[in-house]
């Protein structure tokens, strides 16, 4: 049974229709990724699922008692509340349930047979199991650690940045574990290590999840189903992003085949129509109408086929061009450069050369110094020591603040500041609409002011503007933030065909794998490593190394304990130990049989009424206390025997 159903949902804003009679369901344990272009209805669908937005038509059916919660894009907190208090406030229901559970346990010790208490105990146990809320304090500390919030634990949330506040909200939701969790771009403002933790907790805790994301590896790692919104309708695909691409490939093949059959039928029907007189008879009007419908379908189908084909080609295109580095122009040369901010060492004696065809991703944890390195390359920030040489070339810069845009100008004025409606793109003179159509802007947007566009739309404008200029090197700071997957595919296509160097900061692992030929990895404490691996491969190896290190530490501690034990241990068992080792199994077995007999009696009303439930409970507790040290003693002797033998 579905936790939530949407039936015949339609939604429009003014003349723009976003959803048209769509059906949607969420089953328990599903993790559903919603993809599609920005402005296509993804966030609208999420708000309808959440119940914070009414559909124009259709029904929303929520299972009884089911709770839906959504990650707020711009959370608000009381001015005085601290980070830890904000998270704990989200968990009030769970903490109250744990207090109630402890109270019922105490009452049951006095009144073991109280059916109301037993029922309440079962309900609270199930609730705490469902939300895995048995050790909340430990979980709060872990989530603070993983989301890099420990240093802000007692700081007012209102003092944090927007990204940090979103992490606080996300932490509370993860610990709260609603029946259905809705996440809109949850990986924004998270570094790759935070994303890995988020993936781990969502999988481990078996969340029922609906999420919007442009992070294709995140979709692949989590999604059990991928839902595409396209032209007001929903298409559902089983699995993650790779399965979605395969299914779209199969859909393309099917559309081509259908179109071939349709064209064949149309030719036959057109021949019939050209025969003349019979086509005008009333009884043949229906057949005539079918010809016109076939014509329309034949016209429409190639457009759909080409649209899907273009999406797939953009996604699957792979350039592996090799260039001889020794013939390339030198852009940047750094020797032992150092940079501190306050007491924090961001860059410590970093040496490298950047050439004209390089594709370099700068990666690492938030706050490690990645954006600082970009500012050094842009000469916006001086180095503390070392040598930095910069050649004579043109740099194009894309920043998260979109400083190149003027909110007072419209799109035409932005791209054609000297008048007209033409723009030069890599030697081709194009109409501005023809160019902006590549970045998914409809014609009616050309006169829109930049100031009224969404964050994602502004990013698209800034990127489109970047590729109309002549540059030798592109420096990009988080270029995929606020972009949808179709736009990221377009961005990747433009970057791959760009002839100069590309240096970029990104946490998008898929994007980094696809674009970068080299990594600058900020490892912490000012250390920067160079690597030619794929980023996802580097992260996997890093994870394996961390696991091996833990195993090594654990193994060393175990050996140390064994050595200490060996040093203390005698060379043979004492007479008493031999006797205990021979007699304890029978004693333990006898006690276990008695305990099983008492438990059986406690489950039988006739039996516990005869002997008294209180007396039986006391006897059970006494026998279990007697058994525990005997088992422990037997295991100690057995361990000693193994040491003597080994």
Coordinates of C-alpha atoms in Angstrom, one line a residue:
X1 CA 0.0 0.0 0.0
X2 CA 1.3 3.5 -0.9
X3 CA 2.1 6.0 1.8
X4 CA 1.0 8.8 -0.5
X5 CA -1.0 9.0 -3.8
X6 CA -1.4 11.9 -6.2
X7 CA -4.3 11.3 -8.7
X8 CA -4.9 13.5 -11.8
X9 CA -2.8 16.4 -10.5
X10 CA -2.7 19.5 -12.7
X11 CA -1.0 22.8 -11.8
X12 CA -0.4 26.0 -13.8
X13 CA 0.9 29.5 -13.0
X14 CA -0.9 32.1 -15.2
X15 CA -0.5 30.7 -18.8
X16 CA 2.4 28.3 -17.9
X17 CA 1.2 24.8 -17.3
X18 CA 3.6 22.7 -15.2
X19 CA 1.7 19.5 -14.5
X20 CA -1.2 18.1 -16.5
X21 CA -3.3 15.2 -15.0
X22 CA -0.3 13.4 -13.6
X23 CA -0.5 10.4 -11.2
X24 CA 2.2 9.6 -8.7
X25 CA 2.7 7.3 -5.7
X26 CA 5.2 6.7 -3.0
X27 CA 5.7 3.3 -1.4
X28 CA 7.4 2.7 1.9
X29 CA 11.2 2.3 1.5
X30 CA 11.3 3.9 -2.0
X31 CA 13.9 6.5 -2.8
X32 CA 12.6 8.5 -5.8
X33 CA 14.8 11.0 -7.7
X34 CA 12.9 13.8 -9.6
X35 CA 14.8 15.1 -12.6
X36 CA 14.0 17.6 -15.4
X37 CA 14.8 21.1 -16.5
X38 CA 14.6 24.1 -14.2
X39 CA 11.2 25.6 -14.3
X40 CA 9.7 22.3 -15.5
X41 CA 7.7 21.6 -12.3
X42 CA 10.1 19.6 -10.0
X43 CA 9.8 21.9 -7.0
X44 CA 6.1 22.4 -7.6
X45 CA 5.5 18.6 -7.5
X46 CA 7.5 18.4 -4.2
X47 CA 5.4 21.2 -2.6
X48 CA 2.2 19.4 -3.7
X49 CA 3.6 16.1 -2.2
X50 CA 4.4 18.1 1.0
X51 CA 0.9 19.6 1.2
X52 CA 2.2 23.2 1.2
X53 CA 0.8 23.8 -2.3
X54 CA -2.6 23.1 -3.6
X55 CA -3.0 21.5 -7.0
X56 CA -5.5 23.1 -9.4
X57 CA -7.0 19.7 -10.1
X58 CA -6.6 16.2 -8.7
X59 CA -6.4 14.6 -5.3
X60 CA -3.6 14.1 -2.7
X61 CA -4.2 11.0 -0.5
X62 CA -1.9 10.6 2.5
X63 CA -1.9 7.3 4.5
X64 CA -3.3 7.7 8.0
X65 CA -0.7 8.9 10.5
X66 CA 1.9 9.3 7.8
X67 CA 4.2 12.4 8.3
X68 CA 5.8 14.2 5.4
X69 CA 8.7 16.7 6.0
X70 CA 10.7 18.8 3.6
X71 CA 14.1 20.4 3.7
X72 CA 13.6 24.2 3.6
X73 CA 15.7 26.0 1.0
X74 CA 15.8 29.1 3.3
X75 CA 15.3 27.9 6.9
X76 CA 14.4 30.4 9.7
X77 CA 15.4 30.1 13.3
X78 CA 14.8 32.1 16.5
X79 CA 17.6 34.7 16.9
X80 CA 18.9 33.3 20.2
X81 CA 18.7 29.5 19.5
X82 CA 22.0 27.6 19.3
X83 CA 22.9 25.0 16.6
X84 CA 22.6 22.1 19.1
X85 CA 19.3 23.4 20.5
X86 CA 17.9 23.8 17.0
X87 CA 18.6 20.2 16.2
X88 CA 17.3 19.0 19.6
X89 CA 14.1 21.0 19.2
X90 CA 13.4 18.9 16.0
X91 CA 13.7 15.7 18.1
X92 CA 11.3 16.6 20.9
X93 CA 8.7 14.0 19.9
X94 CA 11.4 11.3 19.9
X95 CA 12.9 12.3 23.2
X96 CA 9.4 12.4 24.8
X97 CA 8.8 8.9 23.4
X98 CA 12.1 7.6 25.0
X99 CA 11.1 9.2 28.4
X100 CA 7.7 7.6 28.2
X101 CA 9.3 4.2 27.2
X102 CA 11.6 4.3 30.3
X103 CA 8.6 5.2 32.5
X104 CA 6.5 2.3 31.2
X105 CA 9.5 0.0 31.8
X106 CA 9.6 1.0 35.5
X107 CA 5.8 0.5 35.8
X108 CA 6.0 -2.9 34.2
X109 CA 8.4 -4.1 36.9
X110 CA 5.7 -3.5 39.4
X111 CA 2.8 -4.6 37.3
X112 CA 4.1 -7.1 34.7
X113 CA 0.7 -8.4 33.5
X114 CA -1.0 -4.9 32.9
X115 CA -2.2 -5.3 29.3
X116 CA -2.5 -1.5 28.8
X117 CA 1.1 -1.0 29.9
X118 CA 2.2 -3.9 27.6
X119 CA 0.4 -2.4 24.7
X120 CA 1.9 1.0 25.3
X121 CA 5.3 -0.6 25.7
X122 CA 4.9 -2.3 22.3
X123 CA 3.7 0.9 20.6
X124 CA 6.7 3.0 22.0
X125 CA 9.2 0.2 21.1
X126 CA 7.9 0.1 17.5
X127 CA 8.0 4.0 17.2
X128 CA 11.5 4.2 18.6
X129 CA 12.6 1.3 16.3
X130 CA 11.1 3.0 13.3
X131 CA 13.0 6.2 13.9
X132 CA 16.1 4.4 15.3
X133 CA 15.9 6.8 18.3
X134 CA 17.5 4.7 21.0
X135 CA 20.8 6.7 21.3
X136 CA 19.9 10.2 20.1
X137 CA 22.7 12.0 21.9
X138 CA 25.4 10.0 20.2
X139 CA 23.7 10.5 16.9
X140 CA 23.5 14.3 17.4
X141 CA 27.2 14.4 18.1
X142 CA 28.0 12.3 15.0
X143 CA 25.8 14.5 12.7
X144 CA 27.4 17.7 14.1
X145 CA 30.8 16.2 13.4
X146 CA 30.1 14.9 9.8
X147 CA 28.4 18.2 8.8
X148 CA 31.3 20.2 10.2
X149 CA 29.1 22.0 12.8
X150 CA 30.9 21.0 16.0
X151 CA 32.7 24.4 16.3
X152 CA 29.2 26.1 16.0
X153 CA 27.5 23.8 18.5
X154 CA 26.8 26.6 21.0
X155 CA 26.6 29.5 18.4
X156 CA 23.3 31.1 17.5
X157 CA 22.1 29.6 14.2
X158 CA 21.1 33.1 13.0
X159 CA 24.9 33.9 12.9
X160 CA 25.7 31.1 10.4
X161 CA 25.7 31.4 6.6
X162 CA 22.8 30.2 4.5
X163 CA 24.6 26.9 3.6
X164 CA 25.5 26.2 7.3
X165 CA 21.8 26.9 8.3
X166 CA 20.6 24.4 5.7
X167 CA 23.0 21.8 7.2
X168 CA 21.5 22.4 10.6
X169 CA 18.0 21.8 9.2
X170 CA 19.1 18.7 7.3
X171 CA 20.8 17.3 10.5
X172 CA 17.5 17.7 12.4
X173 CA 15.4 16.0 9.6
X174 CA 17.8 13.1 9.3
X175 CA 17.6 12.4 13.1
X176 CA 13.9 13.0 13.2
X177 CA 13.3 10.5 10.3
X178 CA 9.8 11.4 9.1
X179 CA 7.7 8.8 7.3
X180 CA 8.4 10.6 4.0
X181 CA 11.5 12.8 3.7
X182 CA 11.6 15.4 0.8
X183 CA 14.9 16.9 -0.1
X184 CA 15.3 19.7 -2.7
X185 CA 19.0 19.8 -3.9
X186 CA 20.3 18.4 -0.5
X187 CA 24.0 18.3 -1.8
X188 CA 24.2 22.0 -2.4
X189 CA 26.7 23.5 0.2
X190 CA 27.9 20.0 1.1
X191 CA 31.5 18.8 0.3
X192 CA 32.0 15.3 -1.0
X193 CA 32.7 13.9 2.5
X194 CA 29.4 15.3 3.8
X195 CA 27.6 13.9 0.7
X196 CA 29.1 10.5 1.4
X197 CA 27.8 10.6 5.0
X198 CA 24.4 11.7 3.8
X199 CA 24.2 8.8 1.4
X200 CA 25.3 6.4 4.2
X201 CA 22.7 7.5 6.7
X202 CA 19.8 7.6 4.1
X203 CA 20.7 4.0 3.0
X204 CA 21.4 2.6 6.5
X205 CA 18.3 4.1 8.1
X206 CA 16.1 2.9 5.2
X207 CA 14.5 6.3 4.6
X208 CA 11.4 6.7 2.4
X209 CA 12.7 9.5 0.3
X210 CA 11.8 11.9 -2.6
X211 CA 14.6 14.1 -3.8
X212 CA 15.6 16.6 -6.5
X213 CA 19.3 16.6 -7.3
X214 CA 21.7 17.5 -10.2
X215 CA 24.4 15.3 -8.6
X216 CA 24.2 12.2 -10.9
X217 CA 26.4 10.0 -8.7
X218 CA 24.1 10.9 -5.7
X219 CA 21.1 9.8 -7.8
X220 CA 22.8 6.6 -8.9
X221 CA 23.8 5.7 -5.4
X222 CA 20.4 6.3 -3.8
X223 CA 17.5 6.2 -6.3
X224 CA 15.3 3.1 -6.5
X225 CA 13.2 5.0 -9.1
X226 CA 13.9 8.0 -11.3
X227 CA 11.0 10.3 -12.2
X228 CA 11.4 12.7 -15.1
X229 CA 9.1 15.7 -15.6
X230 CA 8.9 16.7 -19.2
X231 CA 6.3 18.8 -21.0
X232 CA 3.8 18.6 -18.0
X233 CA 3.9 14.8 -17.8
X234 CA 5.8 12.3 -15.6
X235 CA 7.9 9.3 -16.9
X236 CA 9.0 6.8 -14.3
X237 CA 12.1 4.7 -14.7
X238 CA 13.3 2.0 -12.3
X239 CA 16.8 2.5 -10.8
X240 CA 19.2 5.5 -10.8
X241 CA 20.7 7.7 -13.4
X242 CA 22.5 5.0 -15.4
X243 CA 19.3 3.0 -15.7
X244 CA 17.4 6.2 -16.6
X245 CA 19.8 6.8 -19.5
X246 CA 19.5 3.2 -20.7
X247 CA 15.7 3.4 -20.6
X248 CA 15.8 6.7 -22.5
X249 CA 18.0 4.9 -25.1
X250 CA 15.4 2.1 -25.4
X251 CA 12.6 4.7 -25.6
X252 CA 14.4 6.4 -28.5
X253 CA 14.7 3.1 -30.4
X254 CA 11.0 2.4 -29.8
X255 CA 10.0 5.9 -31.0
X256 CA 12.1 5.5 -34.1
X257 CA 10.4 2.1 -34.9
X258 CA 6.9 3.6 -34.2
X259 CA 7.7 6.5 -36.4
X260 CA 8.8 4.2 -39.3
X261 CA 5.5 2.3 -39.0
X262 CA 3.5 5.6 -38.8
X263 CA 5.2 6.9 -41.9
X264 CA 4.4 3.7 -43.8
X265 CA 0.8 3.9 -42.8
X266 CA 0.6 7.5 -43.7
X267 CA 1.9 6.8 -47.2
X268 CA -0.9 4.2 -47.6
X269 CA -3.6 6.6 -46.3
X270 CA -2.3 9.5 -48.4
X271 CA -2.7 7.3 -51.5
X272 CA -6.3 6.6 -50.5
X273 CA -7.0 10.3 -49.9
X274 CA -5.6 11.3 -53.3
X275 CA -8.1 9.0 -55.0
X276 CA -10.6 11.8 -54.6
X277 CA -14.4 11.3 -54.5
X278 CA -14.6 8.6 -51.8
X279 CA -12.7 10.7 -49.4
X280 CA -15.5 13.3 -49.6
X281 CA -18.2 10.9 -48.7
X282 CA -19.6 11.4 -45.1
X283 CA -19.0 7.7 -44.2
X284 CA -15.3 8.2 -44.9
X285 CA -14.9 11.5 -42.9
X286 CA -13.5 9.5 -39.9
X287 CA -10.8 7.9 -42.0
X288 CA -10.0 11.3 -43.5
X289 CA -9.6 12.7 -39.9
X290 CA -7.2 9.8 -39.1
X291 CA -5.0 10.9 -42.0
X292 CA -4.7 14.4 -40.6
X293 CA -3.9 13.0 -37.1
X294 CA -1.2 10.8 -38.6
X295 CA 0.3 13.8 -40.4
X296 CA 0.4 15.7 -37.1
X297 CA 1.9 12.7 -35.3
X298 CA 4.5 12.2 -38.0
X299 CA 5.5 15.9 -37.7
X300 CA 5.6 15.8 -33.9
X301 CA 7.5 12.5 -33.5
X302 CA 10.8 13.5 -35.1
X303 CA 11.0 16.5 -32.8
X304 CA 10.6 14.2 -29.7
X305 CA 13.1 11.7 -31.1
X306 CA 15.6 14.4 -31.8
X307 CA 15.1 15.9 -28.4
X308 CA 15.8 12.7 -26.6
X309 CA 18.7 11.9 -29.0
X310 CA 20.3 15.2 -28.2
X311 CA 20.0 14.7 -24.5
X312 CA 21.6 11.2 -24.8
X313 CA 24.4 12.5 -27.1
X314 CA 25.2 15.3 -24.7
X315 CA 25.3 12.8 -21.8
X316 CA 27.3 10.0 -23.6
X317 CA 29.7 12.2 -25.6
X318 CA 33.2 11.6 -24.5
X319 CA 36.3 13.5 -25.6
X320 CA 39.6 11.8 -24.9
X321 CA 42.0 14.2 -26.7
X322 CA 45.6 13.8 -25.9
X323 CA 47.9 16.8 -26.1
X324 CA 51.7 17.0 -26.0
X325 CA 52.3 19.0 -22.8
X326 CA 55.8 20.1 -23.7
X327 CA 54.4 22.1 -26.7
X328 CA 51.8 23.9 -24.7
X329 CA 51.9 27.5 -23.6
X330 CA 52.6 28.1 -19.9
X331 CA 49.8 30.0 -18.2
X332 CA 50.7 29.7 -14.5
X333 CA 53.8 28.7 -12.7
X334 CA 53.9 28.3 -8.9
X335 CA 56.9 27.5 -6.8
X336 CA 56.6 26.9 -3.0
X337 CA 53.7 29.3 -2.6
X338 CA 52.2 29.7 0.9
X339 CA 49.0 31.4 2.1
X340 CA 47.5 31.8 5.6
X341 CA 44.2 33.3 6.7
X342 CA 44.6 34.2 10.4
X343 CA 46.2 31.2 12.0
X344 CA 44.9 28.7 9.4
X345 CA 47.4 27.4 6.9
X346 CA 45.6 27.1 3.6
X347 CA 48.4 26.6 1.2
X348 CA 51.8 25.3 2.3
X349 CA 54.7 25.3 -0.2
X350 CA 52.6 24.3 -3.3
X351 CA 54.5 23.9 -6.6
X352 CA 52.8 23.3 -9.9
X353 CA 52.6 24.4 -13.6
X354 CA 49.3 25.0 -15.4
X355 CA 49.4 24.7 -19.3
X356 CA 47.1 25.9 -22.0
X357 CA 45.1 22.7 -22.5
X358 CA 44.9 21.6 -18.8
X359 CA 41.6 20.6 -17.3
X360 CA 42.1 20.9 -13.6
X361 CA 39.5 20.3 -10.8
X362 CA 40.3 21.8 -7.4
X363 CA 38.7 19.5 -4.8
X364 CA 38.6 18.9 -1.0
X365 CA 36.6 19.8 2.1
X366 CA 34.7 23.0 2.6
X367 CA 36.9 25.7 4.1
X368 CA 40.2 24.0 3.0
X369 CA 41.3 26.9 0.8
X370 CA 40.0 26.0 -2.7
X371 CA 38.4 29.4 -3.5
X372 CA 41.5 31.1 -2.1
X373 CA 43.7 29.4 -4.7
X374 CA 41.3 30.7 -7.4
X375 CA 41.6 34.2 -6.0
X376 CA 45.4 33.9 -6.1
X377 CA 45.3 32.8 -9.8
X378 CA 43.0 35.8 -10.5
X379 CA 45.4 38.1 -8.7
X380 CA 42.6 39.1 -6.3
X381 CA 44.6 37.9 -3.3
X382 CA 48.4 38.0 -2.8
X383 CA 50.5 35.0 -1.7
X384 CA 52.5 35.2 1.6
X385 CA 55.6 33.7 0.1
X386 CA 57.0 31.7 -2.8
X387 CA 57.0 32.5 -6.5
X388 CA 53.9 33.0 -8.8
X389 CA 54.4 33.6 -12.5
X390 CA 51.4 34.4 -14.7
X391 CA 51.6 34.6 -18.5
X392 CA 50.0 37.0 -20.9
X393 CA 46.6 35.6 -21.7
X394 CA 42.8 36.2 -21.2
X395 CA 40.9 34.8 -18.3
X396 CA 37.1 34.2 -18.1
X397 CA 35.8 33.9 -14.6
X398 CA 32.5 32.4 -13.3
X399 CA 31.8 33.1 -9.7
X400 CA 29.0 32.0 -7.4
X401 CA 27.9 35.7 -6.9
X402 CA 27.4 36.2 -10.6
X403 CA 29.1 39.6 -10.5
X404 CA 29.1 39.9 -14.3
X405 CA 25.3 40.3 -14.4
X406 CA 23.4 43.6 -14.1
X407 CA 19.9 43.0 -12.5
X408 CA 18.5 46.1 -14.2
X409 CA 19.2 44.8 -17.8
X410 CA 17.2 42.2 -19.7
X411 CA 18.6 39.3 -21.7
X412 CA 18.8 41.2 -25.0
X413 CA 20.7 44.1 -23.3
X414 CA 23.0 41.7 -21.5
X415 CA 24.1 39.8 -24.6
X416 CA 23.9 42.7 -27.1
X417 CA 25.0 45.8 -25.1
X418 CA 25.7 47.8 -28.2
X419 CA 22.2 47.1 -29.7
X420 CA 20.9 44.7 -32.3
X421 CA 20.0 41.0 -31.7
X422 CA 23.0 39.1 -32.9
X423 CA 25.8 37.6 -30.8
X424 CA 29.2 36.2 -31.8
X425 CA 29.9 32.7 -30.5
X426 CA 33.2 31.2 -31.3
X427 CA 33.3 32.8 -34.7
X428 CA 29.6 32.2 -35.6
X429 CA 27.2 35.1 -35.8
X430 CA 24.0 33.9 -34.2
X431 CA 20.6 35.4 -33.3
X432 CA 20.6 35.8 -29.5
X433 CA 17.4 33.7 -29.2
X434 CA 19.0 30.9 -31.3
X435 CA 22.0 30.9 -28.9
X436 CA 20.0 31.2 -25.7
X437 CA 17.7 28.4 -26.8
X438 CA 20.8 26.1 -26.3
X439 CA 20.7 27.2 -22.7
X440 CA 17.0 26.3 -22.4
X441 CA 15.6 29.9 -22.5
X442 CA 12.3 30.3 -24.3
X443 CA 11.8 33.3 -26.6
X444 CA 9.4 35.0 -24.2
X445 CA 12.3 35.4 -21.6
X446 CA 14.4 37.7 -23.9
X447 CA 12.8 40.8 -22.4
X448 CA 12.9 39.6 -18.8
X449 CA 15.0 41.6 -16.4
X450 CA 18.0 39.7 -14.9
X451 CA 16.8 40.7 -11.4
X452 CA 13.6 38.7 -11.6
X453 CA 15.2 35.4 -12.7
X454 CA 15.8 32.5 -10.3
X455 CA 19.2 31.6 -9.1
X456 CA 19.5 28.7 -11.5
X457 CA 18.4 30.9 -14.4
X458 CA 21.0 33.6 -13.5
X459 CA 23.6 30.9 -13.5
X460 CA 22.6 29.8 -17.0
X461 CA 22.8 33.4 -18.2
X462 CA 26.2 33.9 -16.7
X463 CA 27.5 30.7 -18.2
X464 CA 26.0 31.5 -21.6
X465 CA 27.6 35.0 -21.5
X466 CA 31.0 33.4 -20.6
X467 CA 31.0 31.4 -23.8
X468 CA 30.4 34.5 -26.0
X469 CA 33.8 35.9 -25.0
X470 CA 37.2 35.1 -26.3
X471 CA 39.3 33.6 -23.5
X472 CA 42.4 31.4 -23.2
X473 CA 41.5 30.1 -19.7
X474 CA 38.3 29.6 -17.8
X475 CA 38.2 29.7 -14.0
X476 CA 34.9 28.4 -12.6
X477 CA 33.8 28.4 -9.0
X478 CA 31.1 25.8 -8.4
X479 CA 29.6 26.1 -11.9
X480 CA 27.0 23.4 -11.5
X481 CA 25.3 24.9 -8.4
X482 CA 21.6 25.6 -8.9
X483 CA 21.7 24.1 -12.4
X484 CA 19.5 21.2 -13.6
X485 CA 20.9 18.1 -15.3
X486 CA 20.0 19.2 -18.9
X487 CA 21.9 22.5 -18.3
X488 CA 24.9 20.7 -16.8
X489 CA 25.0 18.5 -19.9
X490 CA 25.1 21.7 -22.1
X491 CA 27.8 23.2 -19.9
X492 CA 29.9 20.0 -20.2
X493 CA 29.5 20.1 -23.9
X494 CA 30.7 23.7 -24.1
X495 CA 33.7 23.1 -21.8
X496 CA 34.8 20.0 -23.6
X497 CA 34.9 21.8 -26.9
X498 CA 36.7 24.9 -25.4
X499 CA 40.2 25.1 -26.7
X500 CA 41.8 26.7 -23.6
X501 CA 42.6 25.7 -20.1
X502 CA 39.8 25.1 -17.5
X503 CA 40.4 25.4 -13.8
X504 CA 37.4 24.8 -11.6
X505 CA 36.2 24.2 -8.0
X506 CA 33.4 21.6 -7.7
X507 CA 31.9 19.1 -5.3
X508 CA 29.9 17.4 -8.2
X509 CA 31.8 14.1 -8.5
X510 CA 30.2 13.2 -11.9
X511 CA 31.0 16.6 -13.4
X512 CA 34.6 16.4 -12.1
X513 CA 35.1 12.8 -13.5
X514 CA 33.7 14.0 -16.9
X515 CA 35.7 17.2 -17.3
X516 CA 38.9 17.0 -15.2
X517 CA 42.2 15.5 -16.5
X518 CA 44.0 16.4 -13.3
X519 CA 43.1 17.0 -9.6
X520 CA 44.5 19.5 -7.1
X521 CA 43.4 17.9 -3.9
X522 CA 43.3 20.0 -0.7
X523 CA 44.2 17.4 2.0
X524 CA 44.1 19.8 4.9
X525 CA 46.8 21.8 6.8
X526 CA 47.9 23.5 3.6
X527 CA 48.9 20.3 1.8
X528 CA 47.8 20.1 -1.8
X529 CA 48.3 16.8 -3.8
X530 CA 48.2 16.4 -7.6
X531 CA 46.5 13.4 -9.1
X532 CA 45.6 12.2 -12.6
X533 CA 42.9 9.7 -11.3
X534 CA 39.2 10.1 -11.7
X535 CA 37.8 11.9 -8.6
X536 CA 35.4 9.1 -7.8
X537 CA 38.2 6.6 -8.0
X538 CA 40.4 8.7 -5.7
X539 CA 37.6 8.9 -3.1
X540 CA 37.0 5.2 -3.2
X541 CA 40.7 4.5 -2.7
X542 CA 40.8 7.1 0.1
X543 CA 37.8 5.3 1.7
X544 CA 39.6 2.0 1.4
X545 CA 42.8 3.3 2.9
X546 CA 40.8 4.8 5.9
X547 CA 39.2 1.4 6.4
X548 CA 42.6 -0.4 6.2
X549 CA 44.0 2.1 8.7
X550 CA 41.2 1.4 11.1
X551 CA 41.8 -2.4 10.7
X552 CA 45.5 -1.8 11.3
X553 CA 44.9 0.1 14.5
X554 CA 42.4 -2.5 15.7
X555 CA 44.8 -5.3 14.8
X556 CA 47.7 -3.6 16.6
X557 CA 45.6 -3.0 19.8
X558 CA 44.4 -6.6 19.7
X559 CA 48.1 -7.8 19.4
X560 CA 49.0 -5.5 22.3
X561 CA 46.2 -6.9 24.5
X562 CA 47.2 -10.5 23.5
X563 CA 50.9 -9.8 24.3
X564 CA 50.0 -8.3 27.7
X565 CA 47.7 -11.2 28.4
X566 CA 50.4 -13.7 27.4
X567 CA 52.9 -12.0 29.6
X568 CA 50.6 -12.3 32.6
X569 CA 49.3 -15.8 31.8
X570 CA 50.9 -18.9 33.4
X571 CA 52.1 -21.7 31.1
X572 CA 49.2 -24.1 32.0
X573 CA 45.7 -24.3 33.5
X574 CA 45.4 -24.7 37.3
X575 CA 43.6 -27.7 38.8
X576 CA 40.6 -25.4 39.7
X577 CA 40.4 -24.1 36.1
X578 CA 40.5 -27.6 34.7
X579 CA 37.6 -28.7 37.0
X580 CA 35.6 -25.6 36.2
X581 CA 36.1 -26.1 32.4
X582 CA 34.8 -29.7 32.7
X583 CA 31.8 -29.0 35.0
X584 CA 30.6 -25.5 33.9
X585 CA 28.9 -26.7 30.6
X586 CA 26.5 -28.9 32.5
X587 CA 25.8 -26.2 35.1
X588 CA 25.1 -23.6 32.4
X589 CA 22.9 -26.0 30.4
X590 CA 20.8 -26.8 33.6
X591 CA 20.3 -23.1 34.3
X592 CA 19.4 -22.4 30.7
X593 CA 16.7 -25.1 30.8
X594 CA 15.3 -23.7 34.0
X595 CA 15.2 -20.2 32.5
X596 CA 13.4 -21.5 29.4
X597 CA 10.8 -23.3 31.6
X598 CA 10.1 -20.1 33.6
X599 CA 9.7 -18.0 30.4
X600 CA 7.3 -20.6 28.9
X601 CA 5.2 -20.4 32.1
X602 CA 5.2 -16.6 31.9
X603 CA 3.6 -16.8 28.4
X604 CA 0.9 -19.1 29.7
X605 CA -1.9 -17.4 31.7
X606 CA -2.9 -20.7 33.4
X607 CA 0.7 -21.3 34.5
X608 CA 1.6 -17.8 35.8
X609 CA -1.8 -17.5 37.6
X610 CA -0.9 -20.7 39.5
X611 CA 2.6 -19.8 40.5
X612 CA 2.2 -16.0 40.7
X613 CA 3.6 -13.7 38.0
X614 CA 5.6 -11.6 40.4
X615 CA 7.3 -14.7 42.0
X616 CA 8.0 -16.1 38.5
X617 CA 9.5 -12.7 37.4
X618 CA 11.8 -12.6 40.5
X619 CA 12.9 -16.2 39.9
X620 CA 13.7 -15.5 36.3
X621 CA 15.7 -12.4 37.1
X622 CA 17.6 -14.4 39.8
X623 CA 18.4 -17.3 37.4
X624 CA 19.6 -14.9 34.7
X625 CA 21.9 -13.1 37.1
X626 CA 23.3 -16.5 38.2
X627 CA 23.9 -17.6 34.6
X628 CA 25.8 -14.5 33.3
X629 CA 29.0 -14.9 35.4
X630 CA 29.2 -18.6 34.7
X631 CA 29.2 -18.1 30.9
X632 CA 31.8 -15.3 31.3
X633 CA 34.0 -17.5 33.4
X634 CA 33.8 -20.4 31.0
X635 CA 34.7 -18.1 28.0
X636 CA 37.7 -16.7 30.0
X637 CA 39.1 -20.3 30.6
X638 CA 38.4 -21.2 26.9
X639 CA 40.3 -18.0 25.8
X640 CA 43.2 -19.0 28.1
X641 CA 43.4 -22.5 26.5
X642 CA 43.5 -20.9 23.0
X643 CA 46.4 -18.7 24.1
X644 CA 48.3 -21.7 25.6
X645 CA 47.8 -23.7 22.4
X646 CA 48.6 -20.8 20.0

